[in-house]
Amino acid sequence: MADPTPPPPPGRATSSSAQTAAAATSGSATQGAASQDAPEYLTKDMLPVHMIRFADHITADWIRGRNDIDTTSATMTQIDNKIAYQYALYVELSMKFEGLRRTFCEDFEYWTLEMWMRASTRTRQAMRDLLTDNAIHVGGGPGRNSIAVGLHNVVAQYMHGDSQQEEEPQESKSKMHFNEQGDLVTDDGNERKTSFQQDLESQQEKLAGMTAKLEAALDITAKLEAAHLDNSNPKQGSSSKTSEISTWMPSSFEAIGISEDQIRRCISDIGKLYKDSDKYSGERYHFMSRKFETFKDRCRRLSIPP
């Protein structure tokens, strides 16, 4: 029995085949548009050696990142491209330390914290490490947000903190206020009960005490040296005692006007005066050292422990 439905004429399509073709065309068009919209990220072999950390995060547009980008509409890829461009510029120009800090802050002055937040972790890490390697403290702890905050703070502190410090008068930091009695008044209104006059008197007392102790030591040493010198000079009718100079000692300290109590007190005072901070340098030490060593040598020969 013949098919009652005749075949369609050549060159014409049925409604079902048209729908199928339309669907196929639409699908292929969608895939083509999607492939065009997806950025083509660069791989390691497409980048210079110093830029391989940016692989799979930036596109070929990074090389044209000289101009500023829109802070409101920039995508992550655009932000990463901009960071990569500036990073490459700093490395290729061999920027270091304060010069790098100044240029980085001027380049990213217009960036908000949100801009840094929208950048990928890898690009932020690369910029942070470059700054850190040049003694620029980024701060912040571990984590994506901390790196973004640290980079933003570097710029903020340079553009606002440093300039503010320069504008402030230097004397304001050390400016002090005193009441009628000469007591120091702090910024919170509290008084420190230590006047300049009291401080001055205290320092004068300490200086006078130190001077007296040093003079006592010098006086004792001078008497020892005078007695030693007198003994070393040959007297009339006697032979020279040059060979005995290094070993001569008086029969007693009292014979040359020095008591053993004076010697012990002098040694104790000198020991208290000399601290490690000033013991090994300065003219004061070189002057006193010679006197003191002579003094200790005389004490040692009389079995008085120095």
GROMACS .gro file of C-alpha atoms in nm:
model
  306
    1MET     CA    1   0.000   0.000   0.000
    2ALA     CA    2   0.146   0.342  -0.093
    3ASP     CA    3   0.239   0.600   0.174
    4PRO     CA    4  -0.037   0.860   0.176
    5THR     CA    5   0.208   1.136   0.289
    6PRO     CA    6   0.413   1.262  -0.005
    7PRO     CA    7   0.780   1.359   0.056
    8PRO     CA    8   0.854   1.729   0.088
    9PRO     CA    9   0.965   1.915  -0.219
   10PRO     CA   10   1.340   1.957  -0.273
   11GLY     CA   11   1.487   2.270  -0.114
   12ARG     CA   12   1.222   2.297   0.156
   13ALA     CA   13   1.259   2.180   0.517
   14THR     CA   14   0.998   2.056   0.758
   15SER     CA   15   0.929   2.247   1.078
   16SER     CA   16   1.102   1.983   1.292
   17SER     CA   17   1.421   1.986   1.088
   18ALA     CA   18   1.424   2.364   1.092
   19GLN     CA   19   1.400   2.364   1.470
   20THR     CA   20   1.681   2.111   1.496
   21ALA     CA   21   1.905   2.317   1.269
   22ALA     CA   22   1.826   2.634   1.458
   23ALA     CA   23   1.911   2.470   1.786
   24ALA     CA   24   2.240   2.341   1.648
   25THR     CA   25   2.327   2.682   1.507
   26SER     CA   26   2.241   2.851   1.837
   27GLY     CA   27   2.453   2.606   2.034
   28SER     CA   28   2.756   2.651   1.813
   29ALA     CA   29   2.718   3.028   1.826
   30THR     CA   30   2.699   3.021   2.206
   31GLN     CA   31   3.013   2.809   2.229
   32GLY     CA   32   3.194   3.045   1.991
   33ALA     CA   33   3.093   3.349   2.193
   34ALA     CA   34   3.198   3.180   2.515
   35SER     CA   35   3.536   3.092   2.370
   36GLN     CA   36   3.581   3.453   2.258
   37ASP     CA   37   3.483   3.594   2.602
   38ALA     CA   38   3.714   3.362   2.800
   39PRO     CA   39   4.057   3.529   2.847
   40GLU     CA   40   4.356   3.345   2.710
   41TYR     CA   41   4.596   3.333   3.003
   42LEU     CA   42   4.966   3.319   2.935
   43THR     CA   43   5.165   3.015   3.041
   44LYS     CA   44   5.517   3.007   3.182
   45ASP     CA   45   5.678   2.953   2.844
   46MET     CA   46   5.514   3.273   2.717
   47LEU     CA   47   5.659   3.498   2.989
   48PRO     CA   48   6.006   3.627   3.084
   49VAL     CA   49   6.180   3.440   3.364
   50HIS     CA   50   6.110   3.709   3.623
   51MET     CA   51   5.740   3.701   3.533
   52ILE     CA   52   5.666   3.328   3.561
   53ARG     CA   53   5.482   3.380   3.890
   54PHE     CA   54   5.210   3.553   3.692
   55ALA     CA   55   5.154   3.255   3.460
   56ASP     CA   56   4.789   3.148   3.420
   57HIS     CA   57   4.675   3.478   3.577
   58ILE     CA   58   4.749   3.745   3.314
   59THR     CA   59   4.680   3.785   2.944
   60ALA     CA   60   4.876   3.937   2.658
   61ASP     CA   61   4.724   4.274   2.750
   62TRP     CA   62   4.954   4.302   3.052
   63ILE     CA   63   5.225   4.449   2.832
   64ARG     CA   64   4.995   4.747   2.763
   65GLY     CA   65   4.925   4.820   3.130
   66ARG     CA   66   5.091   5.159   3.140
   67ASN     CA   67   4.772   5.360   3.186
   68ASP     CA   68   4.560   5.370   3.501
   69ILE     CA   69   4.259   5.141   3.517
   70ASP     CA   70   3.904   5.210   3.627
   71THR     CA   71   3.875   5.137   3.998
   72THR     CA   72   3.501   5.075   3.977
   73SER     CA   73   3.467   4.842   3.679
   74ALA     CA   74   3.806   4.671   3.643
   75THR     CA   75   3.793   4.293   3.636
   76MET     CA   76   4.031   4.062   3.820
   77THR     CA   77   4.223   3.997   3.497
   78GLN     CA   78   4.262   4.370   3.429
   79ILE     CA   79   4.381   4.426   3.785
   80ASP     CA   80   4.628   4.138   3.761
   81ASN     CA   81   4.755   4.270   3.427
   82LYS     CA   82   4.819   4.611   3.584
   83ILE     CA   83   5.005   4.461   3.880
   84ALA     CA   84   5.213   4.249   3.642
   85TYR     CA   85   5.303   4.552   3.429
   86GLN     CA   86   5.421   4.755   3.729
   87TYR     CA   87   5.606   4.457   3.873
   88ALA     CA   88   5.794   4.401   3.546
   89LEU     CA   89   5.877   4.772   3.525
   90TYR     CA   90   6.025   4.779   3.876
   91VAL     CA   91   6.234   4.467   3.813
   92GLU     CA   92   6.361   4.571   3.471
   93LEU     CA   93   6.456   4.919   3.596
   94SER     CA   94   6.630   4.762   3.899
   95MET     CA   95   6.439   4.979   4.144
   96LYS     CA   96   6.547   4.921   4.503
   97PHE     CA   97   6.456   5.016   4.858
   98GLU     CA   98   6.337   5.375   4.907
   99GLY     CA   99   6.323   5.447   4.534
  100LEU     CA  100   6.101   5.143   4.483
  101ARG     CA  101   5.883   5.240   4.776
  102ARG     CA  102   5.831   5.592   4.646
  103THR     CA  103   5.750   5.482   4.290
  104PHE     CA  104   5.521   5.200   4.403
  105CYS     CA  105   5.321   5.434   4.628
  106GLU     CA  106   5.289   5.697   4.357
  107ASP     CA  107   5.177   5.439   4.099
  108PHE     CA  108   4.913   5.284   4.324
  109GLU     CA  109   4.802   5.596   4.508
  110TYR     CA  110   4.457   5.589   4.344
  111TRP     CA  111   4.392   5.223   4.428
  112THR     CA  112   4.134   5.146   4.693
  113LEU     CA  113   4.150   4.854   4.932
  114GLU     CA  114   3.877   4.687   4.727
  115MET     CA  115   4.106   4.693   4.423
  116TRP     CA  116   4.370   4.497   4.609
  117MET     CA  117   4.103   4.261   4.737
  118ARG     CA  118   3.987   4.188   4.382
  119ALA     CA  119   4.336   4.096   4.261
  120SER     CA  120   4.433   3.730   4.252
  121THR     CA  121   4.637   3.589   4.537
  122ARG     CA  122   4.934   3.504   4.318
  123THR     CA  123   4.985   3.856   4.185
  124ARG     CA  124   4.950   4.009   4.531
  125GLN     CA  125   5.207   3.768   4.668
  126ALA     CA  126   5.452   3.856   4.392
  127MET     CA  127   5.425   4.229   4.460
  128ARG     CA  128   5.447   4.178   4.836
  129ASP     CA  129   5.762   3.968   4.804
  130LEU     CA  130   5.927   4.225   4.578
  131LEU     CA  131   5.866   4.499   4.834
  132THR     CA  132   5.975   4.282   5.126
  133ASP     CA  133   6.299   4.187   4.951
  134ASN     CA  134   6.378   4.560   4.936
  135ALA     CA  135   6.323   4.625   5.307
  136ILE     CA  136   5.973   4.767   5.259
  137HIS     CA  137   5.757   4.634   5.540
  138VAL     CA  138   5.420   4.525   5.406
  139GLY     CA  139   5.285   4.396   5.736
  140GLY     CA  140   4.975   4.193   5.791
  141GLY     CA  141   4.949   3.825   5.868
  142PRO     CA  142   4.896   3.529   5.638
  143GLY     CA  143   4.595   3.512   5.411
  144ARG     CA  144   4.463   3.685   5.101
  145ASN     CA  145   4.294   3.971   5.281
  146SER     CA  146   4.598   4.041   5.498
  147ILE     CA  147   4.824   4.079   5.194
  148ALA     CA  148   4.577   4.318   5.033
  149VAL     CA  149   4.551   4.524   5.351
  150GLY     CA  150   4.930   4.531   5.387
  151LEU     CA  151   4.988   4.656   5.032
  152HIS     CA  152   4.721   4.922   5.071
  153ASN     CA  153   4.870   5.035   5.403
  154VAL     CA  154   5.216   5.078   5.249
  155VAL     CA  155   5.071   5.336   5.012
  156ALA     CA  156   4.853   5.502   5.276
  157GLN     CA  157   5.138   5.542   5.523
  158TYR     CA  158   5.368   5.690   5.261
  159MET     CA  159   5.116   5.928   5.104
  160HIS     CA  160   4.957   6.045   5.429
  161GLY     CA  161   5.164   5.939   5.728
  162ASP     CA  162   5.503   6.061   5.608
  163SER     CA  163   5.374   6.391   5.474
  164GLN     CA  164   5.185   6.456   5.796
  165GLN     CA  165   5.500   6.404   5.999
  166GLU     CA  166   5.692   6.645   5.777
  167GLU     CA  167   5.428   6.914   5.822
  168GLU     CA  168   5.432   6.891   6.202
  169PRO     CA  169   5.687   7.115   6.377
  170GLN     CA  170   5.967   6.904   6.514
  171GLU     CA  171   5.972   7.088   6.846
  172SER     CA  172   5.613   6.990   6.921
  173LYS     CA  173   5.722   6.631   6.987
  174SER     CA  174   5.958   6.733   7.266
  175LYS     CA  175   5.765   7.034   7.393
  176MET     CA  176   5.724   7.027   7.772
  177HIS     CA  177   5.511   7.232   8.007
  178PHE     CA  178   5.597   7.333   8.362
  179ASN     CA  179   5.398   7.489   8.642
  180GLU     CA  180   5.513   7.778   8.860
  181GLN     CA  181   5.711   7.546   9.086
  182GLY     CA  182   5.902   7.406   8.791
  183ASP     CA  183   5.728   7.067   8.795
  184LEU     CA  184   5.678   6.894   8.461
  185VAL     CA  185   5.314   6.877   8.350
  186THR     CA  186   5.226   6.598   8.106
  187ASP     CA  187   4.968   6.618   7.827
  188ASP     CA  188   4.707   6.449   8.047
  189GLY     CA  189   4.748   6.719   8.313
  190ASN     CA  190   4.946   6.512   8.564
  191GLU     CA  191   5.240   6.672   8.736
  192ARG     CA  192   5.571   6.500   8.778
  193LYS     CA  193   5.715   6.608   9.111
  194THR     CA  194   6.066   6.649   8.982
  195SER     CA  195   6.173   7.002   8.906
  196PHE     CA  196   6.468   7.112   8.700
  197GLN     CA  197   6.626   7.257   9.011
  198GLN     CA  198   6.602   6.926   9.194
  199ASP     CA  199   6.747   6.739   8.900
  200LEU     CA  200   7.029   6.988   8.869
  201GLU     CA  201   7.116   6.966   9.238
  202SER     CA  202   7.112   6.587   9.226
  203GLN     CA  203   7.346   6.581   8.928
  204GLN     CA  204   7.579   6.829   9.095
  205GLU     CA  205   7.594   6.615   9.409
  206LYS     CA  206   7.680   6.306   9.207
  207LEU     CA  207   7.948   6.493   9.015
  208ALA     CA  208   8.098   6.632   9.334
  209GLY     CA  209   8.108   6.284   9.487
  210MET     CA  210   8.275   6.136   9.182
  211THR     CA  211   8.528   6.418   9.170
  212ALA     CA  212   8.615   6.375   9.537
  213LYS     CA  213   8.671   6.001   9.494
  214LEU     CA  214   8.888   6.052   9.187
  215GLU     CA  215   9.090   6.321   9.359
  216ALA     CA  216   9.145   6.092   9.657
  217ALA     CA  217   9.273   5.819   9.428
  218LEU     CA  218   9.499   6.063   9.245
  219ASP     CA  219   9.633   6.198   9.574
  220ILE     CA  220   9.723   5.851   9.700
  221THR     CA  221   9.881   5.757   9.369
  222ALA     CA  222  10.077   6.082   9.358
  223LYS     CA  223  10.221   6.013   9.705
  224LEU     CA  224  10.321   5.663   9.600
  225GLU     CA  225  10.486   5.787   9.282
  226ALA     CA  226  10.666   6.065   9.466
  227ALA     CA  227  10.803   5.822   9.723
  228HIS     CA  228  10.900   5.579   9.449
  229LEU     CA  229  11.074   5.852   9.251
  230ASP     CA  230  11.256   5.980   9.559
  231ASN     CA  231  11.386   5.633   9.634
  232SER     CA  232  11.498   5.580   9.274
  233ASN     CA  233  11.723   5.889   9.275
  234PRO     CA  234  12.073   5.800   9.404
  235LYS     CA  235  12.161   5.989   9.721
  236GLN     CA  236  12.495   6.150   9.784
  237GLY     CA  237  12.754   5.895   9.883
  238SER     CA  238  12.538   5.597   9.785
  239SER     CA  239  12.525   5.376   9.480
  240SER     CA  240  12.247   5.393   9.221
  241LYS     CA  241  11.930   5.200   9.298
  242THR     CA  242  11.812   5.187   8.941
  243SER     CA  243  11.796   4.809   8.949
  244GLU     CA  244  11.566   4.823   9.251
  245ILE     CA  245  11.311   5.067   9.108
  246SER     CA  246  11.067   4.804   8.993
  247THR     CA  247  11.061   4.622   9.328
  248TRP     CA  248  11.092   4.902   9.582
  249MET     CA  249  10.811   4.962   9.832
  250PRO     CA  250  10.796   5.188  10.138
  251SER     CA  251  10.830   5.019  10.475
  252SER     CA  252  10.473   5.130  10.549
  253PHE     CA  253  10.206   5.346  10.388
  254GLU     CA  254  10.189   5.557  10.705
  255ALA     CA  255  10.547   5.659  10.640
  256ILE     CA  256  10.437   5.848  10.329
  257GLY     CA  257  10.109   5.977  10.477
  258ILE     CA  258   9.866   5.709  10.358
  259SER     CA  259   9.657   5.482  10.578
  260GLU     CA  260   9.548   5.134  10.478
  261ASP     CA  261   9.188   5.237  10.538
  262GLN     CA  262   9.227   5.512  10.280
  263ILE     CA  263   9.361   5.262  10.029
  264ARG     CA  264   9.078   5.014  10.077
  265ARG     CA  265   8.815   5.288  10.054
  266CYS     CA  266   8.978   5.430   9.743
  267ILE     CA  267   8.984   5.093   9.569
  268SER     CA  268   8.618   5.036   9.654
  269ASP     CA  269   8.518   5.382   9.530
  270ILE     CA  270   8.702   5.346   9.201
  271GLY     CA  271   8.545   5.007   9.144
  272LYS     CA  272   8.199   5.161   9.180
  273LEU     CA  273   8.281   5.453   8.952
  274TYR     CA  274   8.393   5.239   8.661
  275LYS     CA  275   8.116   5.074   8.465
  276ASP     CA  276   8.151   4.847   8.164
  277SER     CA  277   8.010   5.118   7.936
  278ASP     CA  278   8.303   5.353   7.995
  279LYS     CA  279   8.570   5.115   8.113
  280TYR     CA  280   8.740   5.046   7.783
  281SER     CA  281   8.736   5.375   7.598
  282GLY     CA  282   8.780   5.748   7.634
  283GLU     CA  283   9.050   5.980   7.762
  284ARG     CA  284   8.921   5.949   8.116
  285TYR     CA  285   9.004   5.578   8.121
  286HIS     CA  286   9.347   5.615   7.961
  287PHE     CA  287   9.441   5.881   8.216
  288MET     CA  288   9.309   5.697   8.519
  289SER     CA  289   9.419   5.353   8.404
  290ARG     CA  290   9.786   5.434   8.432
  291LYS     CA  291   9.739   5.584   8.777
  292PHE     CA  292   9.519   5.303   8.896
  293GLU     CA  293   9.747   5.024   8.773
  294THR     CA  294  10.039   5.183   8.958
  295PHE     CA  295   9.824   5.210   9.267
  296LYS     CA  296   9.714   4.843   9.250
  297ASP     CA  297  10.072   4.731   9.198
  298ARG     CA  298  10.182   4.902   9.520
  299CYS     CA  299   9.889   4.748   9.709
  300ARG     CA  300   9.965   4.402   9.575
  301ARG     CA  301  10.323   4.418   9.701
  302LEU     CA  302  10.201   4.493  10.053
  303SER     CA  303   9.957   4.199  10.033
  304ILE     CA  304   9.656   4.432  10.026
  305PRO     CA  305   9.401   4.281   9.788
  306PRO     CA  306   9.310   4.534   9.516
   0.00000   0.00000   0.00000
